[in-house]
Short mmCIF file of C-alpha atoms in Angstrom, two decimals:
data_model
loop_
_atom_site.label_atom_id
_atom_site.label_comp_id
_atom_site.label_asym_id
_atom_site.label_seq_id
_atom_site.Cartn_x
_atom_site.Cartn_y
_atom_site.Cartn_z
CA UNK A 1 78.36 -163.41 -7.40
CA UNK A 2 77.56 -163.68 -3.60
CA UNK A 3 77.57 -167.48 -2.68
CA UNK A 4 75.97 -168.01 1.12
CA UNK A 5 77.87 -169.56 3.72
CA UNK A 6 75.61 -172.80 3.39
CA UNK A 7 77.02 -173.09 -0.10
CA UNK A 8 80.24 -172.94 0.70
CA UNK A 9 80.74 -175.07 2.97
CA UNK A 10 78.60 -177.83 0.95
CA UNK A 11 80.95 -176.92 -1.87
CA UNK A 12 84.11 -177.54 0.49
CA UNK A 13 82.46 -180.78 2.08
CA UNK A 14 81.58 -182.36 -0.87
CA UNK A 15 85.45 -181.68 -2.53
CA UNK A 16 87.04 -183.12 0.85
CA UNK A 17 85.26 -186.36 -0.09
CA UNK A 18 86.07 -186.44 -3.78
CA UNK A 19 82.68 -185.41 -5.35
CA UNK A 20 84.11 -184.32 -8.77
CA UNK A 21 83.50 -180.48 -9.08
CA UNK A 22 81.65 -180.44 -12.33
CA UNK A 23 78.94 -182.69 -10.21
CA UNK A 24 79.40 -179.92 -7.34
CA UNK A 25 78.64 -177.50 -10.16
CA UNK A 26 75.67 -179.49 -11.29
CA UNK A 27 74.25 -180.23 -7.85
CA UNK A 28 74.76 -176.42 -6.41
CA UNK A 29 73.70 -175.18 -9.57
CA UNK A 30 76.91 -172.72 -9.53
CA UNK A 31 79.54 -172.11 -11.88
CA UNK A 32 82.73 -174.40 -12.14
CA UNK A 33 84.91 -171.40 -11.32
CA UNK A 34 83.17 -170.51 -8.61
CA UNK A 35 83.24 -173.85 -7.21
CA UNK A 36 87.19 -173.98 -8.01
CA UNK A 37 86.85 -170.60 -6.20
CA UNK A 38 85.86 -171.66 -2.75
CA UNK A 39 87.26 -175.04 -3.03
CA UNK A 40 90.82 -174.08 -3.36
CA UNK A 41 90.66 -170.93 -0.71
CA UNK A 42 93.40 -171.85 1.73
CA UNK A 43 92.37 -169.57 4.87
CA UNK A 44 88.38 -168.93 5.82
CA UNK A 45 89.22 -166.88 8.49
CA UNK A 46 86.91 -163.86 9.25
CA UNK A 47 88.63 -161.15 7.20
CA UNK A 48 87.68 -157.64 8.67
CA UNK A 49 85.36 -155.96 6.90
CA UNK A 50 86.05 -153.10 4.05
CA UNK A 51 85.34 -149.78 4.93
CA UNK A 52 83.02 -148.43 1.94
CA UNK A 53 84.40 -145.66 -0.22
CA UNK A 54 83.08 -142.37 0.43
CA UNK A 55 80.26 -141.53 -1.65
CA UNK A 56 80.42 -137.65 -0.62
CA UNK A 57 83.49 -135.60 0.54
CA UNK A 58 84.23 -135.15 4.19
CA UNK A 59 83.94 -132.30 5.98
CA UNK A 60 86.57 -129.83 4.99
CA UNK A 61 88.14 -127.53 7.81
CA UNK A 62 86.86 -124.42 6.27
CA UNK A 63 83.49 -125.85 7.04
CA UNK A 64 84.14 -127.44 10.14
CA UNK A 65 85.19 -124.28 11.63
CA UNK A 66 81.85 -122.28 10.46
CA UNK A 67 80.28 -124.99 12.65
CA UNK A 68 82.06 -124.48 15.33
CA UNK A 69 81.53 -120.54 15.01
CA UNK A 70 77.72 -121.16 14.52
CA UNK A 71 77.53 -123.31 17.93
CA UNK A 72 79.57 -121.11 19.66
CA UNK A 73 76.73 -118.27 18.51
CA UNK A 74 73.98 -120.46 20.14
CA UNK A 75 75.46 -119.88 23.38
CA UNK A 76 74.07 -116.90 23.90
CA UNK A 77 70.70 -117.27 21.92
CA UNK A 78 67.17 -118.96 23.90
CA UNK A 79 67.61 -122.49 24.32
CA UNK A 80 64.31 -123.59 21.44
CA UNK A 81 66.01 -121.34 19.25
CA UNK A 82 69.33 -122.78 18.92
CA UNK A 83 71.05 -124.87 15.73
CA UNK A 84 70.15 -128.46 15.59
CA UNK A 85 72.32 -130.71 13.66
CA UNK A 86 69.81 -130.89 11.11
CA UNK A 87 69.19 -127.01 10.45
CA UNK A 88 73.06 -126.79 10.22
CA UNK A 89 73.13 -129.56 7.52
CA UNK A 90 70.49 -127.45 5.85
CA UNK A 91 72.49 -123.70 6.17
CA UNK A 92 75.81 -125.86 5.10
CA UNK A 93 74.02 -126.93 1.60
CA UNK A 94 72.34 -123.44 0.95
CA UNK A 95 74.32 -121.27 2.02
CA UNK A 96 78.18 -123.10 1.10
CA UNK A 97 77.50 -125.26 -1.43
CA UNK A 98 78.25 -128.48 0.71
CA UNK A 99 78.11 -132.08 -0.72
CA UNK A 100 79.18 -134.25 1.83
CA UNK A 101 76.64 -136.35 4.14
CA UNK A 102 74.12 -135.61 7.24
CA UNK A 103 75.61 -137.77 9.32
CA UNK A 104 79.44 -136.21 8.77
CA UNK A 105 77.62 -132.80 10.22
CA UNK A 106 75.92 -134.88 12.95
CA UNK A 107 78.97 -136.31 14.44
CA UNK A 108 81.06 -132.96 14.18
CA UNK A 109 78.14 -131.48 16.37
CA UNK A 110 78.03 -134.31 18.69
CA UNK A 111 81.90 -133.85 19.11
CA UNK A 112 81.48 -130.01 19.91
CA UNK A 113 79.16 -130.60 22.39
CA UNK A 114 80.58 -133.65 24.16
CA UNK A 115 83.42 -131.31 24.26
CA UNK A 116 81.85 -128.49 26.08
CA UNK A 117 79.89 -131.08 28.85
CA UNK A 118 83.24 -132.61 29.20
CA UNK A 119 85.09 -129.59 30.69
CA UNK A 120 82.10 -128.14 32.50
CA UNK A 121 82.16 -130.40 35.46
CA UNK A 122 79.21 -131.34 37.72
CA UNK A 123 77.33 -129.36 39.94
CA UNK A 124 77.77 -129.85 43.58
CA UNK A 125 75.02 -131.28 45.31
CA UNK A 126 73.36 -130.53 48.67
CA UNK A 127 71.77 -133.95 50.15
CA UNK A 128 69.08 -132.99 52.89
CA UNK A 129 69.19 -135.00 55.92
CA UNK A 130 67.28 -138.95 55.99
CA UNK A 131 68.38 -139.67 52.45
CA UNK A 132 70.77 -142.52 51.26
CA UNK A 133 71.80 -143.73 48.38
CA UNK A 134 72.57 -146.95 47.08
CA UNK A 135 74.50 -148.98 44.55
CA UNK A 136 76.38 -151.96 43.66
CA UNK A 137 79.87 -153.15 43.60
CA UNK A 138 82.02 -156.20 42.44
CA UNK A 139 84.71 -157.87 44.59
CA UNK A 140 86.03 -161.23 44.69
CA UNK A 141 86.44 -163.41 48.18
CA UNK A 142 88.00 -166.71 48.96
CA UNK A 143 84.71 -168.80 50.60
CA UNK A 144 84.98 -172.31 52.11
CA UNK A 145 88.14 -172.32 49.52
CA UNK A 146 86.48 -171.54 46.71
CA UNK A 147 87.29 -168.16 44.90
CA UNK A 148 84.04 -166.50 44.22
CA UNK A 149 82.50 -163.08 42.86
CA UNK A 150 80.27 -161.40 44.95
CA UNK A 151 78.36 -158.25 44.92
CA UNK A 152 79.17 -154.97 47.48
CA UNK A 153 75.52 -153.30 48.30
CA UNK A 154 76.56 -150.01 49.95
CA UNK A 155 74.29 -147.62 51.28
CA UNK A 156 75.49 -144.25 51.98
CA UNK A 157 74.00 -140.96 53.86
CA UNK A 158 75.50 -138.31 51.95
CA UNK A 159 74.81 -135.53 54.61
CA UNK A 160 76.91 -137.03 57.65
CA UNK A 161 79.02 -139.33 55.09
CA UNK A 162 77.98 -142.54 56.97
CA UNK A 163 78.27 -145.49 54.75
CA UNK A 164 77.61 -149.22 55.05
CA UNK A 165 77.92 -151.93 53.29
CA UNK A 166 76.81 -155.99 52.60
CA UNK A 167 77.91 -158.90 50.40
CA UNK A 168 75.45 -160.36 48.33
CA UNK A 169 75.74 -163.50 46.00
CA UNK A 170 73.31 -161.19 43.30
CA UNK A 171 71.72 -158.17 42.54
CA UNK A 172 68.51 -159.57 41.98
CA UNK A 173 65.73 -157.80 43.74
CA UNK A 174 65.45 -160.38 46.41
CA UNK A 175 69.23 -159.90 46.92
CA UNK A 176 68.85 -156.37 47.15
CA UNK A 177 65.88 -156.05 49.30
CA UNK A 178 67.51 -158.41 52.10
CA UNK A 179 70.88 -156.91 51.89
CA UNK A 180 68.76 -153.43 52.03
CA UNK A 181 66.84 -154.39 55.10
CA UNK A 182 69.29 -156.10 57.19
CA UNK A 183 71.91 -152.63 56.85
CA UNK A 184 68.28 -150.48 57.84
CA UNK A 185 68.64 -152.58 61.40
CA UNK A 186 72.45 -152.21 61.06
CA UNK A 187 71.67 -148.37 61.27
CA UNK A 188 68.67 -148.80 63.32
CA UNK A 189 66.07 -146.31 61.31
CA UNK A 190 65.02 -146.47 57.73
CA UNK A 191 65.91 -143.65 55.35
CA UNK A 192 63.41 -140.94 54.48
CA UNK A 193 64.60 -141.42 50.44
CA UNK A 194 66.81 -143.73 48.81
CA UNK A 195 68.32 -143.09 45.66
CA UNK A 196 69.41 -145.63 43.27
CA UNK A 197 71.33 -145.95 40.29
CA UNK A 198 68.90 -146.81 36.87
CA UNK A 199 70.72 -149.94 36.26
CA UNK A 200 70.02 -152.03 39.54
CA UNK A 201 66.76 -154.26 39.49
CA UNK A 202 64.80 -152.17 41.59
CA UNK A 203 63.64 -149.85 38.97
CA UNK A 204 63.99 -148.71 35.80
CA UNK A 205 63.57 -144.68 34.63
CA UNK A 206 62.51 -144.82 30.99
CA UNK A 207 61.63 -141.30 29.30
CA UNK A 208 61.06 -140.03 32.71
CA UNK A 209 58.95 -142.99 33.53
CA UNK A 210 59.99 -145.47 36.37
CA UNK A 211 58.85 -148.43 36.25
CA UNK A 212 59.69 -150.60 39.74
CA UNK A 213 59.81 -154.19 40.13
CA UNK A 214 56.84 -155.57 42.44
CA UNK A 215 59.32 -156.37 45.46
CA UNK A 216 60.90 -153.65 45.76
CA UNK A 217 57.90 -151.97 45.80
CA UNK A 218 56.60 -153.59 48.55
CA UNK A 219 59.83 -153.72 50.35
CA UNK A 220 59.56 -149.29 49.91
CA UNK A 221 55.89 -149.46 51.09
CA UNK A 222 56.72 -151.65 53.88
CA UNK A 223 59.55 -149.12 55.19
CA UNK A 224 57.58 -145.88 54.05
CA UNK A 225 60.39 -144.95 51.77
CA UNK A 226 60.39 -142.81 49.08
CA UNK A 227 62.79 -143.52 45.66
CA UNK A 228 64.33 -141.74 42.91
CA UNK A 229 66.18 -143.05 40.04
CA UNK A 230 68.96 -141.27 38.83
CA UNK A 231 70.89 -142.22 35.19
CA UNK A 232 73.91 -144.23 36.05
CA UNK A 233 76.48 -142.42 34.01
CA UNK A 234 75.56 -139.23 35.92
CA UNK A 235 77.96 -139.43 38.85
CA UNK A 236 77.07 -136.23 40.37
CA UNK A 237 73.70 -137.26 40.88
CA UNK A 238 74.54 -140.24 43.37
CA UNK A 239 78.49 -139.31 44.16
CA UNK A 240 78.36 -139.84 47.21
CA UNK A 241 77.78 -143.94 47.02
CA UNK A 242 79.47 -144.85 44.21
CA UNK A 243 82.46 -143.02 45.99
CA UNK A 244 81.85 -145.51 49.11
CA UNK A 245 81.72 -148.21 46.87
CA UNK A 246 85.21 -147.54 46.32
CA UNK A 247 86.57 -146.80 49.81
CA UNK A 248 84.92 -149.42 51.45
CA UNK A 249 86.23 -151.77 48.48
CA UNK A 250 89.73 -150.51 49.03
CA UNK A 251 89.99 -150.27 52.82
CA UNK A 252 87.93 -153.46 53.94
CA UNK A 253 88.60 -155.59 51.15
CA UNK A 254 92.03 -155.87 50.23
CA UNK A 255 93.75 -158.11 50.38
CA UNK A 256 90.78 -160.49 48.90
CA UNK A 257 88.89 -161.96 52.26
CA UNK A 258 89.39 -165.69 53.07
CA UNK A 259 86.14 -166.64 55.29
CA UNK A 260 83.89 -169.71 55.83
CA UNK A 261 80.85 -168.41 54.88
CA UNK A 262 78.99 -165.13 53.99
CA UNK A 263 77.65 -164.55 57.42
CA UNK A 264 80.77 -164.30 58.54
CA UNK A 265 81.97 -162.09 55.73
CA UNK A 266 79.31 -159.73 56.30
CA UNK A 267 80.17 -159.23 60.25
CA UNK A 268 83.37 -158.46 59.02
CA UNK A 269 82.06 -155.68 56.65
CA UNK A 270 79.61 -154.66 59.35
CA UNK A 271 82.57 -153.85 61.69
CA UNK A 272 84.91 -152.12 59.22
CA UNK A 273 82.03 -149.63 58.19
CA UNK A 274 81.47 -149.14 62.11
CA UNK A 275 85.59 -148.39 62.14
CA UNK A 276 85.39 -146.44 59.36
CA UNK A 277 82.48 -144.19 60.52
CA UNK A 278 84.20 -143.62 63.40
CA UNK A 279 87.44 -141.90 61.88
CA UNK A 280 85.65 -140.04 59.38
CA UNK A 281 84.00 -136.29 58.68
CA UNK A 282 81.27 -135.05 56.94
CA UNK A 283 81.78 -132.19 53.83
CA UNK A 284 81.79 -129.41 56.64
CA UNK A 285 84.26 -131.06 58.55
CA UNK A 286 82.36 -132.56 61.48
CA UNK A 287 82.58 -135.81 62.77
CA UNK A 288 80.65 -138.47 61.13
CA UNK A 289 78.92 -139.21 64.58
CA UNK A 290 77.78 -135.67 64.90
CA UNK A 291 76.01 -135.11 61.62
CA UNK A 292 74.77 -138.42 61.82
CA UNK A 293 72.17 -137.32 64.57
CA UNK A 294 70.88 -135.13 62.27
CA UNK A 295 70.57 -138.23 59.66
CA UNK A 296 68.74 -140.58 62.33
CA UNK A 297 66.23 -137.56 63.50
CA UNK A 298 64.94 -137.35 59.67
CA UNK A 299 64.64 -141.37 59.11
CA UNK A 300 61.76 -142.86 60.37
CA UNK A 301 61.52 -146.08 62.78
CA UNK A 302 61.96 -149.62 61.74
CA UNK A 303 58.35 -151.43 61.47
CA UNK A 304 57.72 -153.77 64.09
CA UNK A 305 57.94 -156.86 61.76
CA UNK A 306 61.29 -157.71 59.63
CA UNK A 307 60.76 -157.31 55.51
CA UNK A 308 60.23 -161.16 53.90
CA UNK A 309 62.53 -160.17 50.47
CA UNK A 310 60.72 -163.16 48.41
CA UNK A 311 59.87 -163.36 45.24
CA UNK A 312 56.78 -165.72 44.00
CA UNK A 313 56.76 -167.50 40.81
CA UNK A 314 54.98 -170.67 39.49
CA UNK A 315 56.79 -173.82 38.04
CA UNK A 316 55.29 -177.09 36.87
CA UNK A 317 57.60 -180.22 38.30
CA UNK A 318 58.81 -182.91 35.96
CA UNK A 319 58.41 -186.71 36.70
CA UNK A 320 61.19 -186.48 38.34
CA UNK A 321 60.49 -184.11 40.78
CA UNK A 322 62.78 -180.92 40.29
CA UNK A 323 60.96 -177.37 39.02
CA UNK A 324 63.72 -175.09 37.48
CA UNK A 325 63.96 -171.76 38.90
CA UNK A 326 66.51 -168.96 37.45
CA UNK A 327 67.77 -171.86 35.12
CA UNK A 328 69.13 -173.91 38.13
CA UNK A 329 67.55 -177.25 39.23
CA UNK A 330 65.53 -177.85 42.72
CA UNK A 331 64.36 -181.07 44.18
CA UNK A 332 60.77 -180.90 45.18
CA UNK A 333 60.54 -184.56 45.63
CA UNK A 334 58.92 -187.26 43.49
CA UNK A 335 55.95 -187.13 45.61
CA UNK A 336 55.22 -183.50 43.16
CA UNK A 337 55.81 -185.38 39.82
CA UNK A 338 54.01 -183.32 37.18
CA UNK A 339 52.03 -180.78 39.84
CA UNK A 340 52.29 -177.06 39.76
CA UNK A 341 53.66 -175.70 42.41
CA UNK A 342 54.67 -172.45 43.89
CA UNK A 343 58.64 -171.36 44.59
CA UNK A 344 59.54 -168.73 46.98
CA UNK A 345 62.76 -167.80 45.84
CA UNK A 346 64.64 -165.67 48.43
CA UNK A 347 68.36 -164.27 48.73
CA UNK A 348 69.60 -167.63 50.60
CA UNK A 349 67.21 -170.30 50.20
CA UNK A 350 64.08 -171.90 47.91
CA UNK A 351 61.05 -172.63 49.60
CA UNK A 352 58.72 -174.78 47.59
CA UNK A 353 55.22 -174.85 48.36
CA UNK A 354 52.50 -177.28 47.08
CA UNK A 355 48.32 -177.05 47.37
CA UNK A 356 47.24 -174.98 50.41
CA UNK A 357 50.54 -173.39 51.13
CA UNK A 358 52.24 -176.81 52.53
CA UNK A 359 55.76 -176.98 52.04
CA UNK A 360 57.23 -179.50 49.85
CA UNK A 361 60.93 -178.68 50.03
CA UNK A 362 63.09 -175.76 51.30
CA UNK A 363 66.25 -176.08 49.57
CA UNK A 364 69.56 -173.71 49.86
CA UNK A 365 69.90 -170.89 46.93
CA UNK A 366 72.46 -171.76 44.14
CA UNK A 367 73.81 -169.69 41.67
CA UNK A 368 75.37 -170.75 38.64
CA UNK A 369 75.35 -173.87 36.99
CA UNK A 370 75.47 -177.25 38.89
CA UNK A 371 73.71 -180.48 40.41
CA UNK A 372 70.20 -180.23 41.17
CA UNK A 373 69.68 -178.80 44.92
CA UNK A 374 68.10 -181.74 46.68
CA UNK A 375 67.10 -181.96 50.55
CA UNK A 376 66.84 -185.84 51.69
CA UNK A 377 63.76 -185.08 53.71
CA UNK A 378 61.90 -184.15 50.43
CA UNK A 379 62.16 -187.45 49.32
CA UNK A 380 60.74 -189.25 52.58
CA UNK A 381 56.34 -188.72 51.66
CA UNK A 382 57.04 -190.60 48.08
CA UNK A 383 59.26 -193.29 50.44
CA UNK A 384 56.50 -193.41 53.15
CA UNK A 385 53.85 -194.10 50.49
CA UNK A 386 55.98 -196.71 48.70
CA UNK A 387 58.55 -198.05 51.59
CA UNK A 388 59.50 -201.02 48.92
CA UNK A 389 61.46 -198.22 46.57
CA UNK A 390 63.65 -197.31 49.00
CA UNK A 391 66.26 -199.83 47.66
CA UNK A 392 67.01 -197.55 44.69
CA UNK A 393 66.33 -194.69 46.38
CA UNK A 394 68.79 -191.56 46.36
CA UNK A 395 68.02 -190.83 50.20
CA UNK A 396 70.67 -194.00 50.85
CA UNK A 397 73.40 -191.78 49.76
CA UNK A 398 72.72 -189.06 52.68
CA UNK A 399 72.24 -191.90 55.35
CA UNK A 400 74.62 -193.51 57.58
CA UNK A 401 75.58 -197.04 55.89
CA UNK A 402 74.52 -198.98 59.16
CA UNK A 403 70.91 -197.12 59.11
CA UNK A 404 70.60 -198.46 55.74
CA UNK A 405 71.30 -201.52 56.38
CA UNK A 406 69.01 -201.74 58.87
CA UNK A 407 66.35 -200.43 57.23
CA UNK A 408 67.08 -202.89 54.19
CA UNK A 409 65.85 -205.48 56.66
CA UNK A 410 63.05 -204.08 58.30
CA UNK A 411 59.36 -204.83 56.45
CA UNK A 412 57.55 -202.38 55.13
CA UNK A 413 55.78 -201.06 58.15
CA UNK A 414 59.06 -200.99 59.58
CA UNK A 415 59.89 -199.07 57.18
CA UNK A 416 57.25 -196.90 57.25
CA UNK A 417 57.46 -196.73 60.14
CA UNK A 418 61.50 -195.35 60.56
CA UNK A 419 61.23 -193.17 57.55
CA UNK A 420 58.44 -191.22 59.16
CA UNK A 421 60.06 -190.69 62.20
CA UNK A 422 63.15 -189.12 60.80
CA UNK A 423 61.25 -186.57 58.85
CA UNK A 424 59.42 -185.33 62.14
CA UNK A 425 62.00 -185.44 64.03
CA UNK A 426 64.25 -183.72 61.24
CA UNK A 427 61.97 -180.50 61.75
CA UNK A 428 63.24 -179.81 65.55
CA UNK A 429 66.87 -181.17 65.01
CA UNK A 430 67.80 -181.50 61.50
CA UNK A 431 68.04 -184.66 59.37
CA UNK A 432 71.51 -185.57 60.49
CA UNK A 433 70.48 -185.68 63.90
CA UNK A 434 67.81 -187.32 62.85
CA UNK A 435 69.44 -190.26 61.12
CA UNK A 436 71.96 -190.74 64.38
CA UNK A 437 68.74 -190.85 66.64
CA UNK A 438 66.97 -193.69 64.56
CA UNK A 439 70.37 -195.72 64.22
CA UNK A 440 70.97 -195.83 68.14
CA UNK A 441 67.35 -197.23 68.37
CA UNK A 442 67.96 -199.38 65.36
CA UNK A 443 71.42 -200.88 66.53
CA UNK A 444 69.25 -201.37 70.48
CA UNK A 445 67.24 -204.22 67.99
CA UNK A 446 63.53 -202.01 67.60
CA UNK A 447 62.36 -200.23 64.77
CA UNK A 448 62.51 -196.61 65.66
CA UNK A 449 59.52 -194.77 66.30
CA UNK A 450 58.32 -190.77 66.67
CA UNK A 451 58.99 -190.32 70.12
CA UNK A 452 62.20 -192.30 70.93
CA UNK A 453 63.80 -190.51 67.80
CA UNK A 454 62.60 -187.73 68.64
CA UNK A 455 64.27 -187.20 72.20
CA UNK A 456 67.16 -188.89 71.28
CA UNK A 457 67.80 -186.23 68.15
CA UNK A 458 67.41 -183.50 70.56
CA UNK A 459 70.28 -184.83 72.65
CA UNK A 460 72.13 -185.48 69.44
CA UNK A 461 72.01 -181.55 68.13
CA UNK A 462 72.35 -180.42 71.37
CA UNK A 463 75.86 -182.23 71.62
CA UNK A 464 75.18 -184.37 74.31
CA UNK A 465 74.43 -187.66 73.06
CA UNK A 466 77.19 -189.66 72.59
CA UNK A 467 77.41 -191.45 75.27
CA UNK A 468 73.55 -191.39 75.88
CA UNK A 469 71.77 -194.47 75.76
CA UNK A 470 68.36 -194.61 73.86
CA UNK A 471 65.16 -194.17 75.60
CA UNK A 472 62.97 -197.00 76.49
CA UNK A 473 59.82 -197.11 73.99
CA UNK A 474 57.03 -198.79 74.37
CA UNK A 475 56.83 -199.50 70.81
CA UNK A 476 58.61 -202.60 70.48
CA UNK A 477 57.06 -203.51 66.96
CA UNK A 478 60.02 -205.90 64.96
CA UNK A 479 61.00 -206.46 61.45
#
């Protein structure tokens, strides 16, 4: 008798606490022996599982071998009127008497055949000039002090054996795209084709369907570029990049990078490709320089304006605030509560966008799991419209303590007042700036309004106001 996990452990959990077993019996409605049974097992560990006893014989070698001979027949016979696996089961039982399974036939054929693909090699490819292909990579790099893993975007051009390459934090599409268009200006034309492996986000080829994600879509229409998808286990049919991916991997990134951000990690990739280029050949022995001419003269020209690698989707904020995008939290602002609202998610940052297109929050990207990703200003239109919350607001924590104390004592114009201030003159010089301008004026005994802050956080970003003095204002308007 089969007794379901459920059971068992109920049966285990009610002997640990003393439940007599003829009650276990009674309750479970199972024998007392099999109670005893799975009560008194000492080890429940996973056993592996028992390989089921042949029900036919296998394939002997006398009949193994007169499949071999019959495949080794089809060579030379049309291609529709070759053996399948199936009409070979069918001679094997008519013709020899066999008793063993389909499936014993079907992998002996399958075996044959891998067999023969595996020692015929692939056919060498000749890549017309304009095309590139393109693929992905993994490689790890010490950021800001924190080990991460990254993914290599290369982009090769097979005829002239130029190759480039990018770090991206993903291979999302909106990863891809950006990484895509910023090595197009990085060669200064856009490829005539680009070929890419089945498994990146860009597209998928299904039965000899593709079917493309919108953004990369657009981003192909926007550089009139043509695409093919190739499968990804077929390495002859994209060679060339996924032999890049390794060179550049091996020759610009060991040992493991240590760099303060991935700006700087990708001018450092940007240069060793340039280096690289520069000491390599093509197939026919020509400089990499020379053949890429040829490579440049069949790409066409860079559109006048830069690709926007974003990708749209809707999310409803909570009361809180946040929308959830990619399973990571974004601060909107409690001014949102409970609206729906539109999130531009690009490679580096999240845009949010409320009714009519204005912008509620533009936050940094994250990836993986962590805090919510909050922006102080986003926080300042709920504060504005109730000044008296700003007590137990979060925004103290981003403030300098002598701002906040100030504020603490101002009214709630003042308020207001200060608040509103700091978020316009955030959008020129940044909220930091911001906060330094409005505590100079604060500490000169005003309440700080749009223009004072406003010059006075230029100085600040500019890196010349420490020693400045804040501006006369003719708002003069107290606590």
């Amino acid at each position: 008798m089969t007794v379901p996990l459920d059971e068992i452990n109920d049966i285990r959990e009610m002997d640990a606490v003393g439940v007599p077993r003829a009650e276990i019996a009674r309750r479970l409605s199972l024998s007392r022996n099999t109670v005893a049974k799975y009560a008194d097992m000492a080890d429940m560990s996973p056993a592996a599982p028992e390989a089921r006893p042949r029900a036919r014989r296998a394939l002997g070698p006398e009949d193994a071998a007169w499949i071999d001979a019959v495949l080794e027949a089809d060579l030379g016979a049309p291609r529709k009127q070759r053996h399948t696996a199936k009409r070979i089961y069918d001679r094997l039982v008519g013709e020899r008497g066999y008793e063993g399974s389909y499936s014993t036939v079907q992998r002996r054929v399958r075996a044959w055949r891998d067999g023969r693909r595996a020692g015929a090699g692939y056919l060498e490819l000749e890549w017309a000039p304009g095309t590139a292909q393109a693929d992905f990579g993994n490689f790890e790099a010490d950021m800001a002090e924190e080990r991460l893993a990254l993914k290599l975007l290369v982009v090769s051009l097979p005829h002239s054996n130029a190759r480039y390459a990018r770090a991206c934090m993903s291979q999302r599409s909106e990863c891809m795209c950006e990484g895509l268009s910023r090595i197009f200006e990085q060669v200064g034309r856009a490829p005539a084709a680009l070929v890419l492996d089945n498994a990146t986000e860009a597209g998928r080829m299904s039965r000899g369907e593709v079917t493309e994600s919108r953004l990369f879509s657009l981003f192909r229409a926007h550089y009139r570029c043509a695409s093919r998808y190739c499968n990804p286990y077929s390495g002859n049919e994209k060679g060339s990049v996924e032999n890049a991916v390794g060179f550049i991997r091996r020759n610009l990134l060991v040992p493991v990078p240590s760099v303060g951000s991935l700006e700087e990690l990708n001018g450092l990739l940007a240069a060793g490709c340039e280096r690289l280029n520069a000491a390599s050949r093509c197939r026919d022995g020509r400089p990499v320089a020379e053949a890429l001419a040829e490579d440049l003269a069949a790409m066409a020209a860079l559109p006048a304006d830069p690709f926007d690698a974003v990708r749209w989707v809707r999310a409803r904020a909570d009361k809180r605030g946040y929308v959830t995008v990619d399973g990571r939290e974004y601060v909107a602002g409690p001014a949102w509560h409970s609206r729906e609202l539109l999130v531009g998610v690009r490679a580096a940052t999240v845009e949010i966008l409320a009714d009519r297109g204005r912008r509620a929050a533009l936050l940094p990207r994250a990836w993986g799991a962590g805090e919510p990703v909050r922006n102080p200003l986003s926080l300042v239109p709920a504060l504005v419209a109730r000044p008296r919350a700003f007590g137990e607001s979060t925004i103290r924590r981003d403030m300098p303590a002598g701002l906040v104390e100030a504020v603490d004592r101002m009214d709630a114009a003042g308020r207001r007042q200060t608040l509103r201030s700091i978020s316009r003159a955030a959008e020129a010089s940044g909220f930091e700036a911001a906060c330094g301008a409005a505590l100079r004026v604060a500490e000169g005994g005003r309440v700080p309004d749009d223009a004072t802050v406003d010059v006075l956080a230029r100085r600040i970003a500019a890196g010349g106001a420490e020693a400045a003095e804040a501006p006369t204002s003719a708002s003069t308007t107290g606590s």
